[in-house]
Amino acid sequence: MSETEVAVAPRPLLLADGAPAADAWSLDPALTHLNHGSFGAVPLVAQDRQAGLRAEMERAPVVWFPELPGRLAATRAELAAFLRVDAADLALVPNASAGASVVYNALPRRRGGEIVVTDHGYGAVTMGAERLARRWGGRIRTARVPLGADADEAYEAVAAEIGDATDLVVVDQITSATARLLPVERIGAEARRRGVPVLVDGAHAPGLLAAPLDGATYDFWTGNFHKWGCAPRGTAALVARGPQRDLLHPLIDSWGAGEPYPTRFDHQGTLDATSYLAAPTSLDFVERTWGWSAARRYMDLLADHAAEVIGAAFAPFTGDDSRVDVGMPVPGMRLVRLPEGLGRTRIEADALRDRAARELAVEAAFTSFGGVGYLRVSAHVYNTPADYEHFARTCVPVLGNWARQARG
C-alpha cells in the first residue's frame, strides 16, 4: 500500500468510550467480515432487545399476540419516519423478496402479460417475475444495461423494452451483483406515462441511501432494514402508493384479512414478529452513536479505500487496475474485477465465497456479471481500513493462485 493510500484511508469509527466500533457487534473475531451487504450484522443492543421481546412473548403468549397488531402499527410509524414516507403507505414484510412476492400475487394481467426486468436483477426476484409471466401466459423482456452505463444509457435500455404488451416493470434501485444504481425515478415516470405499474427492488437502500423514496414515481417499492440498517434479520418494508395497493395482501391470511392496507399486514397469526419490533433499536443505535450521515460518509470513504488497495493488489494477476467503473456508483459499495478463471458464473462465485470463508477466514461477496467474476466490497461502520489491507496482503495472492489453477 502506498503512502497516498494510507493518507486517504478514513480513521476507524469508535464508540463513545473509545472502543472499536466492532465491539458493539458479536462478529466472530477469527473471521474478517467484508460482506455486510448480503445478510447484514445486528448490533448487540438490538440482539438484546429482540431477546427481551421473545422472553416477553413466551411468558404470556395469550396477552402478547392479541396486543401485537397495535405494537406493529407503532413500529411501522417509526420505520416509515426513517424512510421519510407516510406510515399509511408502509407494510412490514420479512424481506424484499417477500415484498415482491406480495405484488406478484396481487396484480392482474391487463395487457399482454409481458414483464420487463434487467440483466442486473436479483435472481430470486427475477425468478418470481418469470413465474408470474408464465401464470399470465406472457413472457419476460430483459433490458440489457451495460455495467458502465450512465443514467441516460440505463434509462434508455429499460424504456426501450416497455411496450403496449407490458404489464409490469421490475427494476433494482441498487443492484446486488453489480453494486450500482439504476435511474428508478426516470424509469418510473416513463412507465407511469404509459400506464404500466413499476416494482422497485430497494433491498439495499434503507440506511445506505438517506431518503430512498424521495422523488418516487413508482407504484411499489420494497427494501430490507436488516442489511445496511443492521436490524434483526427478517425485517423489511413494502411501500405502496396508488389505487393498486388495495389489491395487496400478506402472504399469510389471518384474522386481519378484512382490514385495509397496510393494517392487514399487522395480523400474521403466530409469526415471530420480534425482528420488526427490535428494528428501531438498531436504527437508533447508529444514529445516537455516530449519526447516519456520518456513518454513510465513513462507509463510502472506506469503500473507496478498499477498492483502491484491493484493486492494486489484484493488478499483477489481472494485468491492470481491477477497480470497476459501474456508471452510477453506490455509497459504501464497490466492485473489483477478479482474475480470469474466478467467479465466472453465479454458481462459481458462490463456491468461491464458501471456499474463502473456509480456507481464508474471510466473509466476502463474490459475484458474476456477463461471464466475469467480481469481488463486491460492502463496508459498514464496524469495518476498518486494516480489514481491507489484510485482505489485499493475505488473501489476494491466494486468490491469484486459485485463478491460475482454474485456468490451467
Short mmCIF file of C-alpha atoms in Angstrom, two decimals:
data_model
loop_
_atom_site.label_atom_id
_atom_site.label_comp_id
_atom_site.label_asym_id
_atom_site.label_seq_id
_atom_site.Cartn_x
_atom_site.Cartn_y
_atom_site.Cartn_z
CA MET A 1 0.00 0.00 0.00
CA SER A 2 1.36 3.41 -0.96
CA GLU A 3 1.75 6.46 1.26
CA THR A 4 -1.06 8.13 -0.72
CA GLU A 5 -3.41 5.26 0.08
CA VAL A 6 -2.56 5.49 3.75
CA ALA A 7 -3.29 9.23 3.70
CA VAL A 8 -6.80 8.83 2.21
CA ALA A 9 -7.85 5.93 4.46
CA PRO A 10 -10.58 7.13 6.86
CA ARG A 11 -10.00 6.86 10.57
CA PRO A 12 -11.94 3.94 12.07
CA LEU A 13 -15.14 4.87 13.87
CA LEU A 14 -15.11 4.43 17.64
CA LEU A 15 -17.72 4.00 20.34
CA ALA A 16 -18.29 6.72 22.93
CA ASP A 17 -15.82 5.09 25.33
CA GLY A 18 -13.12 4.96 22.64
CA ALA A 19 -13.59 1.25 21.95
CA PRO A 20 -13.60 -0.04 18.34
CA ALA A 21 -17.00 0.06 16.67
CA ALA A 22 -16.80 -3.71 16.16
CA ASP A 23 -17.17 -4.15 19.93
CA ALA A 24 -20.84 -3.27 19.54
CA TRP A 25 -21.38 -6.41 17.44
CA SER A 26 -20.94 -10.12 18.18
CA LEU A 27 -19.00 -10.85 14.99
CA ASP A 28 -16.50 -13.73 15.17
CA PRO A 29 -13.03 -12.19 15.64
CA ALA A 30 -11.48 -15.20 13.90
CA LEU A 31 -13.06 -14.08 10.63
CA THR A 32 -12.57 -10.92 8.58
CA HIS A 33 -16.08 -9.64 7.80
CA LEU A 34 -16.20 -7.85 4.46
CA ASN A 35 -19.69 -8.75 3.25
CA HIS A 36 -22.20 -6.68 5.16
CA GLY A 37 -24.39 -6.33 2.08
CA SER A 38 -25.57 -9.94 1.93
CA PHE A 39 -27.00 -10.63 5.39
CA GLY A 40 -26.16 -7.57 7.45
CA ALA A 41 -24.96 -7.72 11.06
CA VAL A 42 -27.03 -6.99 14.16
CA PRO A 43 -25.55 -4.87 16.99
CA LEU A 44 -25.66 -6.34 20.47
CA VAL A 45 -28.13 -3.76 21.71
CA ALA A 46 -30.68 -4.90 19.11
CA GLN A 47 -29.95 -8.57 19.79
CA ASP A 48 -30.65 -7.92 23.46
CA ARG A 49 -33.84 -6.04 22.60
CA GLN A 50 -35.10 -8.90 20.44
CA ALA A 51 -34.21 -11.47 23.12
CA GLY A 52 -36.18 -9.45 25.67
CA LEU A 53 -39.18 -9.28 23.37
CA ARG A 54 -39.06 -13.02 22.76
CA ALA A 55 -38.94 -13.64 26.51
CA GLU A 56 -41.98 -11.39 26.92
CA MET A 57 -43.80 -13.33 24.19
CA GLU A 58 -43.04 -16.67 25.83
CA ARG A 59 -44.07 -15.50 29.31
CA ALA A 60 -47.61 -14.61 28.25
CA PRO A 61 -48.44 -15.58 24.64
CA VAL A 62 -52.19 -15.10 25.14
CA VAL A 63 -51.50 -11.50 26.10
CA TRP A 64 -48.75 -10.99 23.52
CA PHE A 65 -50.47 -11.96 20.29
CA PRO A 66 -53.74 -10.01 20.69
CA GLU A 67 -51.68 -6.90 21.53
CA LEU A 68 -49.19 -7.45 18.70
CA PRO A 69 -51.02 -5.63 15.87
CA GLY A 70 -51.07 -2.42 17.87
CA ARG A 71 -47.36 -2.68 18.64
CA LEU A 72 -46.59 -3.39 15.00
CA ALA A 73 -48.57 -0.34 13.91
CA ALA A 74 -46.44 1.83 16.22
CA THR A 75 -43.25 0.23 14.86
CA ARG A 76 -44.39 0.84 11.29
CA ALA A 77 -44.68 4.53 12.10
CA GLU A 78 -41.08 4.62 13.37
CA LEU A 79 -39.71 2.77 10.35
CA ALA A 80 -41.73 4.94 7.97
CA ALA A 81 -40.23 8.05 9.57
CA PHE A 82 -36.73 6.63 8.96
CA LEU A 83 -37.56 6.14 5.26
CA ARG A 84 -39.34 9.53 5.16
CA VAL A 85 -42.61 8.04 3.92
CA ASP A 86 -46.18 8.02 5.19
CA ALA A 87 -46.86 5.18 7.64
CA ALA A 88 -50.14 4.55 5.79
CA ASP A 89 -48.08 3.52 2.74
CA LEU A 90 -45.79 1.06 4.53
CA ALA A 91 -46.41 -2.61 5.33
CA LEU A 92 -44.00 -4.90 7.17
CA VAL A 93 -42.72 -7.98 5.31
CA PRO A 94 -39.92 -10.47 6.09
CA ASN A 95 -37.61 -9.40 3.26
CA ALA A 96 -37.55 -7.61 -0.08
CA SER A 97 -38.23 -10.83 -1.98
CA ALA A 98 -41.36 -11.34 0.13
CA GLY A 99 -42.46 -7.82 -0.74
CA ALA A 100 -42.02 -8.61 -4.42
CA SER A 101 -43.99 -11.84 -3.97
CA VAL A 102 -46.86 -9.88 -2.41
CA VAL A 103 -47.01 -7.72 -5.53
CA TYR A 104 -46.71 -10.68 -7.88
CA ASN A 105 -49.60 -12.44 -6.12
CA ALA A 106 -51.86 -9.42 -6.41
CA LEU A 107 -51.51 -7.91 -9.86
CA PRO A 108 -53.88 -8.97 -12.64
CA ARG A 109 -52.91 -9.21 -16.29
CA ARG A 110 -54.28 -6.19 -18.10
CA ARG A 111 -52.43 -6.15 -21.43
CA GLY A 112 -50.14 -8.73 -23.00
CA GLY A 113 -48.68 -10.23 -19.84
CA GLU A 114 -45.12 -9.03 -20.52
CA ILE A 115 -42.83 -8.15 -17.61
CA VAL A 116 -39.72 -6.02 -18.12
CA VAL A 117 -36.69 -6.85 -15.95
CA THR A 118 -32.98 -6.05 -16.29
CA ASP A 119 -29.95 -8.29 -16.55
CA HIS A 120 -28.78 -6.82 -13.21
CA GLY A 121 -31.85 -8.07 -11.35
CA TYR A 122 -31.67 -10.05 -8.13
CA GLY A 123 -32.10 -13.71 -9.05
CA ALA A 124 -34.92 -14.59 -6.64
CA VAL A 125 -36.98 -11.55 -7.60
CA THR A 126 -36.44 -12.21 -11.31
CA MET A 127 -37.48 -15.84 -10.86
CA GLY A 128 -40.69 -14.62 -9.21
CA ALA A 129 -41.32 -12.37 -12.21
CA GLU A 130 -40.76 -15.32 -14.54
CA ARG A 131 -43.31 -17.38 -12.62
CA LEU A 132 -45.83 -14.55 -12.83
CA ALA A 133 -45.25 -14.20 -16.58
CA ARG A 134 -45.93 -17.92 -17.02
CA ARG A 135 -49.13 -17.62 -14.99
CA TRP A 136 -50.21 -14.70 -17.14
CA GLY A 137 -49.33 -16.58 -20.32
CA GLY A 138 -46.90 -13.79 -21.14
CA ARG A 139 -43.12 -13.50 -21.21
CA ILE A 140 -40.12 -11.73 -19.74
CA ARG A 141 -38.36 -8.95 -21.62
CA THR A 142 -34.83 -8.36 -20.32
CA ALA A 143 -33.28 -4.92 -20.67
CA ARG A 144 -29.51 -5.26 -21.19
CA VAL A 145 -27.79 -2.49 -19.24
CA PRO A 146 -24.01 -2.26 -19.75
CA LEU A 147 -22.09 -2.39 -16.47
CA GLY A 148 -20.63 1.08 -17.04
CA ALA A 149 -23.87 2.66 -18.33
CA ASP A 150 -24.61 6.15 -17.06
CA ALA A 151 -28.11 7.23 -16.03
CA ASP A 152 -29.16 8.13 -19.58
CA GLU A 153 -27.94 4.86 -21.07
CA ALA A 154 -29.53 2.78 -18.33
CA TYR A 155 -32.83 4.60 -18.64
CA GLU A 156 -32.92 4.20 -22.40
CA ALA A 157 -32.14 0.48 -22.19
CA VAL A 158 -35.10 -0.14 -19.88
CA ALA A 159 -37.52 2.27 -21.56
CA ALA A 160 -36.87 0.59 -24.92
CA GLU A 161 -38.34 -2.66 -23.59
CA ILE A 162 -41.61 -1.12 -22.37
CA GLY A 163 -44.35 -1.63 -24.96
CA ASP A 164 -48.09 -2.00 -25.42
CA ALA A 165 -47.97 -5.56 -24.02
CA THR A 166 -46.11 -4.59 -20.82
CA ASP A 167 -48.00 -5.25 -17.59
CA LEU A 168 -45.18 -4.67 -15.08
CA VAL A 169 -41.65 -3.27 -14.84
CA VAL A 170 -39.33 -4.68 -12.18
CA VAL A 171 -36.09 -2.78 -11.58
CA ASP A 172 -33.44 -2.65 -8.86
CA GLN A 173 -32.70 0.63 -7.12
CA ILE A 174 -29.28 -0.74 -6.12
CA THR A 175 -28.18 -3.85 -7.97
CA SER A 176 -26.94 -6.75 -5.87
CA ALA A 177 -24.43 -8.43 -8.18
CA THR A 178 -23.04 -5.26 -9.72
CA ALA A 179 -23.26 -2.70 -6.88
CA ARG A 180 -24.63 0.16 -8.94
CA LEU A 181 -27.65 2.44 -9.01
CA LEU A 182 -30.32 2.42 -11.68
CA PRO A 183 -32.36 5.55 -12.52
CA VAL A 184 -35.58 4.24 -10.99
CA GLU A 185 -37.26 7.67 -10.76
CA ARG A 186 -36.96 8.26 -14.52
CA ILE A 187 -37.95 4.70 -15.33
CA GLY A 188 -40.96 5.02 -13.04
CA ALA A 189 -42.04 8.29 -14.63
CA GLU A 190 -41.89 6.82 -18.12
CA ALA A 191 -43.78 3.70 -17.08
CA ARG A 192 -46.44 5.81 -15.38
CA ARG A 193 -46.82 7.87 -18.55
CA ARG A 194 -47.54 4.61 -20.38
CA GLY A 195 -49.88 3.31 -17.68
CA VAL A 196 -47.57 0.49 -16.56
CA PRO A 197 -47.03 -0.28 -12.83
CA VAL A 198 -43.45 -0.40 -11.53
CA LEU A 199 -41.97 -2.52 -8.73
CA VAL A 200 -38.64 -1.24 -7.39
CA ASP A 201 -36.40 -3.70 -5.56
CA GLY A 202 -34.73 -1.46 -3.00
CA ALA A 203 -33.28 -4.31 -0.94
CA HIS A 204 -30.00 -2.47 -0.20
CA ALA A 205 -31.43 1.04 0.09
CA PRO A 206 -32.60 1.53 3.72
CA GLY A 207 -29.70 3.00 5.65
CA LEU A 208 -27.42 3.21 2.61
CA LEU A 209 -29.49 5.95 0.95
CA ALA A 210 -30.72 8.78 3.14
CA ALA A 211 -34.17 9.01 1.55
CA PRO A 212 -34.61 6.15 -0.93
CA LEU A 213 -38.17 7.10 -1.87
CA ASP A 214 -37.68 10.83 -2.42
CA GLY A 215 -38.95 11.70 -5.88
CA ALA A 216 -40.51 8.25 -6.23
CA THR A 217 -42.66 7.80 -9.33
CA TYR A 218 -43.36 4.11 -8.94
CA ASP A 219 -46.20 2.08 -7.51
CA PHE A 220 -44.39 -0.46 -5.34
CA TRP A 221 -41.06 -0.37 -3.51
CA THR A 222 -39.58 -2.96 -1.16
CA GLY A 223 -36.40 -2.78 0.92
CA ASN A 224 -34.59 -4.55 3.77
CA PHE A 225 -33.86 -2.98 7.13
CA HIS A 226 -31.69 -5.98 8.03
CA LYS A 227 -28.94 -5.09 5.56
CA TRP A 228 -27.47 -1.59 5.98
CA GLY A 229 -29.92 -0.71 8.74
CA CYS A 230 -28.49 -3.57 10.87
CA ALA A 231 -31.94 -4.63 12.07
CA PRO A 232 -32.59 -8.24 13.10
CA ARG A 233 -32.96 -10.42 10.03
CA GLY A 234 -36.43 -10.79 8.63
CA THR A 235 -37.26 -7.08 8.71
CA ALA A 236 -38.29 -5.29 5.53
CA ALA A 237 -40.78 -2.77 4.22
CA LEU A 238 -43.22 -2.78 1.33
CA VAL A 239 -44.23 0.74 0.34
CA ALA A 240 -47.23 1.01 -2.00
CA ARG A 241 -48.94 4.07 -3.41
CA GLY A 242 -51.89 4.49 -5.71
CA PRO A 243 -55.12 2.53 -6.13
CA GLN A 244 -53.47 -0.82 -6.84
CA ARG A 245 -52.15 -1.07 -3.29
CA ASP A 246 -55.66 -2.11 -2.20
CA LEU A 247 -55.01 -5.37 -4.07
CA LEU A 248 -52.06 -6.25 -1.80
CA HIS A 249 -52.46 -8.90 0.89
CA PRO A 250 -49.92 -10.58 3.16
CA LEU A 251 -48.60 -13.97 2.11
CA ILE A 252 -50.35 -15.49 5.16
CA ASP A 253 -54.10 -14.97 5.52
CA SER A 254 -55.06 -14.22 9.10
CA TRP A 255 -57.83 -12.56 11.11
CA GLY A 256 -56.84 -9.15 9.80
CA ALA A 257 -57.61 -10.09 6.19
CA GLY A 258 -60.60 -7.78 6.14
CA GLU A 259 -58.60 -4.78 7.33
CA PRO A 260 -57.37 -2.18 4.81
CA TYR A 261 -53.79 -1.89 3.56
CA PRO A 262 -51.40 -1.78 5.41
CA THR A 263 -53.16 -2.74 8.66
CA ARG A 264 -53.93 -6.24 7.39
CA PHE A 265 -50.17 -6.93 7.32
CA ASP A 266 -50.01 -6.38 11.10
CA HIS A 267 -52.08 -9.57 11.62
CA GLN A 268 -49.94 -12.64 10.92
CA GLY A 269 -51.13 -15.23 13.43
CA THR A 270 -48.27 -16.71 15.46
CA LEU A 271 -45.47 -15.27 13.34
CA ASP A 272 -42.46 -14.25 15.47
CA ALA A 273 -42.55 -10.51 14.84
CA THR A 274 -39.81 -9.59 17.31
CA SER A 275 -37.45 -8.72 14.45
CA TYR A 276 -39.84 -5.96 13.39
CA LEU A 277 -40.25 -4.62 16.92
CA ALA A 278 -36.48 -4.56 17.55
CA ALA A 279 -35.61 -2.88 14.24
CA PRO A 280 -35.88 0.73 15.52
CA THR A 281 -33.31 -0.15 18.20
CA SER A 282 -30.70 -0.83 15.51
CA LEU A 283 -31.52 2.34 13.59
CA ASP A 284 -31.43 4.43 16.75
CA PHE A 285 -28.12 2.89 17.84
CA VAL A 286 -26.33 4.08 14.69
CA GLU A 287 -27.98 7.50 14.87
CA ARG A 288 -27.13 8.05 18.55
CA THR A 289 -23.57 6.72 18.26
CA TRP A 290 -22.36 8.38 15.05
CA GLY A 291 -25.32 9.79 13.16
CA TRP A 292 -26.47 8.19 9.93
CA SER A 293 -24.99 10.93 7.74
CA ALA A 294 -21.53 10.48 9.28
CA ALA A 295 -21.85 6.70 9.11
CA ARG A 296 -22.72 6.79 5.39
CA ARG A 297 -19.82 9.15 4.70
CA TYR A 298 -17.42 6.83 6.52
CA MET A 299 -18.69 3.75 4.67
CA ASP A 300 -18.27 5.48 1.33
CA LEU A 301 -14.71 6.65 2.05
CA LEU A 302 -13.85 3.21 3.34
CA ALA A 303 -15.27 1.52 0.22
CA ASP A 304 -13.12 3.83 -1.94
CA HIS A 305 -10.04 2.90 0.07
CA ALA A 306 -10.89 -0.79 -0.11
CA ALA A 307 -11.32 -0.74 -3.88
CA GLU A 308 -8.02 1.12 -4.25
CA VAL A 309 -5.88 -1.21 -2.17
CA ILE A 310 -7.53 -4.43 -3.34
CA GLY A 311 -7.61 -3.34 -6.98
CA ALA A 312 -3.89 -2.56 -6.83
CA ALA A 313 -3.17 -5.92 -5.19
CA PHE A 314 -5.01 -7.76 -7.97
CA ALA A 315 -3.13 -5.87 -10.73
CA PRO A 316 -0.29 -8.43 -11.05
CA PHE A 317 -2.90 -11.13 -11.63
CA THR A 318 -5.22 -9.19 -13.96
CA GLY A 319 -2.67 -7.12 -15.83
CA ASP A 320 -4.15 -3.77 -14.82
CA ASP A 321 -6.01 -1.94 -12.06
CA SER A 322 -9.02 -4.09 -11.20
CA ARG A 323 -11.29 -1.31 -9.98
CA VAL A 324 -14.53 -1.18 -11.98
CA ASP A 325 -16.49 1.80 -13.32
CA VAL A 326 -20.17 0.93 -12.79
CA GLY A 327 -21.58 4.12 -14.27
CA MET A 328 -23.78 5.03 -11.30
CA PRO A 329 -21.79 4.08 -8.16
CA VAL A 330 -23.40 3.27 -4.83
CA PRO A 331 -22.36 4.78 -1.49
CA GLY A 332 -20.46 2.20 0.53
CA MET A 333 -20.24 -0.43 -2.22
CA ARG A 334 -17.65 -1.02 -4.95
CA LEU A 335 -16.73 -3.70 -7.49
CA VAL A 336 -13.25 -5.11 -8.05
CA ARG A 337 -12.63 -7.41 -11.01
CA LEU A 338 -11.29 -10.85 -10.20
CA PRO A 339 -8.54 -12.55 -12.23
CA GLU A 340 -9.76 -14.60 -15.16
CA GLY A 341 -10.90 -18.04 -14.03
CA LEU A 342 -12.66 -16.97 -10.81
CA GLY A 343 -16.38 -16.42 -10.30
CA ARG A 344 -17.43 -16.53 -13.94
CA THR A 345 -20.96 -17.70 -13.07
CA ARG A 346 -23.19 -17.26 -10.04
CA ILE A 347 -22.52 -20.87 -9.02
CA GLU A 348 -18.75 -20.37 -9.30
CA ALA A 349 -18.97 -17.10 -7.38
CA ASP A 350 -20.95 -18.71 -4.55
CA ALA A 351 -18.46 -21.59 -4.40
CA LEU A 352 -15.62 -19.06 -4.18
CA ARG A 353 -17.40 -17.30 -1.32
CA ASP A 354 -17.69 -20.58 0.57
CA ARG A 355 -14.08 -21.57 -0.09
CA ALA A 356 -12.77 -18.17 1.01
CA ALA A 357 -14.67 -18.50 4.29
CA ARG A 358 -13.26 -21.97 4.94
CA GLU A 359 -9.67 -21.52 3.82
CA LEU A 360 -9.00 -17.78 4.14
CA ALA A 361 -11.20 -17.00 7.18
CA VAL A 362 -12.88 -14.14 5.35
CA GLU A 363 -16.54 -13.40 4.73
CA ALA A 364 -16.55 -11.76 1.31
CA ALA A 365 -19.07 -11.31 -1.52
CA PHE A 366 -18.10 -12.69 -4.91
CA THR A 367 -20.46 -12.01 -7.80
CA SER A 368 -20.71 -12.60 -11.52
CA PHE A 369 -21.96 -10.49 -14.40
CA GLY A 370 -21.55 -11.12 -18.09
CA GLY A 371 -19.24 -14.08 -17.54
CA VAL A 372 -16.79 -12.04 -15.42
CA GLY A 373 -16.20 -12.55 -11.71
CA TYR A 374 -16.06 -9.69 -9.20
CA LEU A 375 -15.39 -9.02 -5.55
CA ARG A 376 -18.19 -6.82 -4.21
CA VAL A 377 -16.99 -4.53 -1.44
CA SER A 378 -19.71 -3.56 1.03
CA ALA A 379 -18.35 -1.67 4.03
CA HIS A 380 -20.10 -0.84 7.29
CA VAL A 381 -19.21 1.12 10.41
CA TYR A 382 -17.54 -1.85 12.17
CA ASN A 383 -15.09 -2.26 9.27
CA THR A 384 -11.70 -0.52 9.27
CA PRO A 385 -9.03 0.15 6.63
CA ALA A 386 -6.97 -2.64 8.21
CA ASP A 387 -9.64 -5.18 7.21
CA TYR A 388 -9.16 -4.45 3.53
CA GLU A 389 -5.40 -4.07 3.78
CA HIS A 390 -5.29 -7.52 5.36
CA PHE A 391 -7.39 -8.92 2.52
CA ALA A 392 -5.13 -7.30 -0.09
CA ARG A 393 -1.95 -8.51 1.56
CA THR A 394 -3.01 -12.00 2.63
CA CYS A 395 -5.97 -13.17 0.55
CA VAL A 396 -5.38 -11.64 -2.89
CA PRO A 397 -2.17 -13.66 -3.58
CA VAL A 398 -4.04 -16.86 -2.73
CA LEU A 399 -6.95 -15.89 -4.98
CA GLY A 400 -4.46 -15.16 -7.75
CA ASN A 401 -3.05 -18.67 -7.38
CA TRP A 402 -6.55 -20.15 -7.41
CA ALA A 403 -7.23 -18.28 -10.65
CA ARG A 404 -4.09 -19.69 -12.26
CA GLN A 405 -5.09 -23.18 -11.20
CA ALA A 406 -8.61 -22.69 -12.61
CA ARG A 407 -7.24 -21.51 -15.95
CA GLY A 408 -4.77 -24.38 -16.02
#
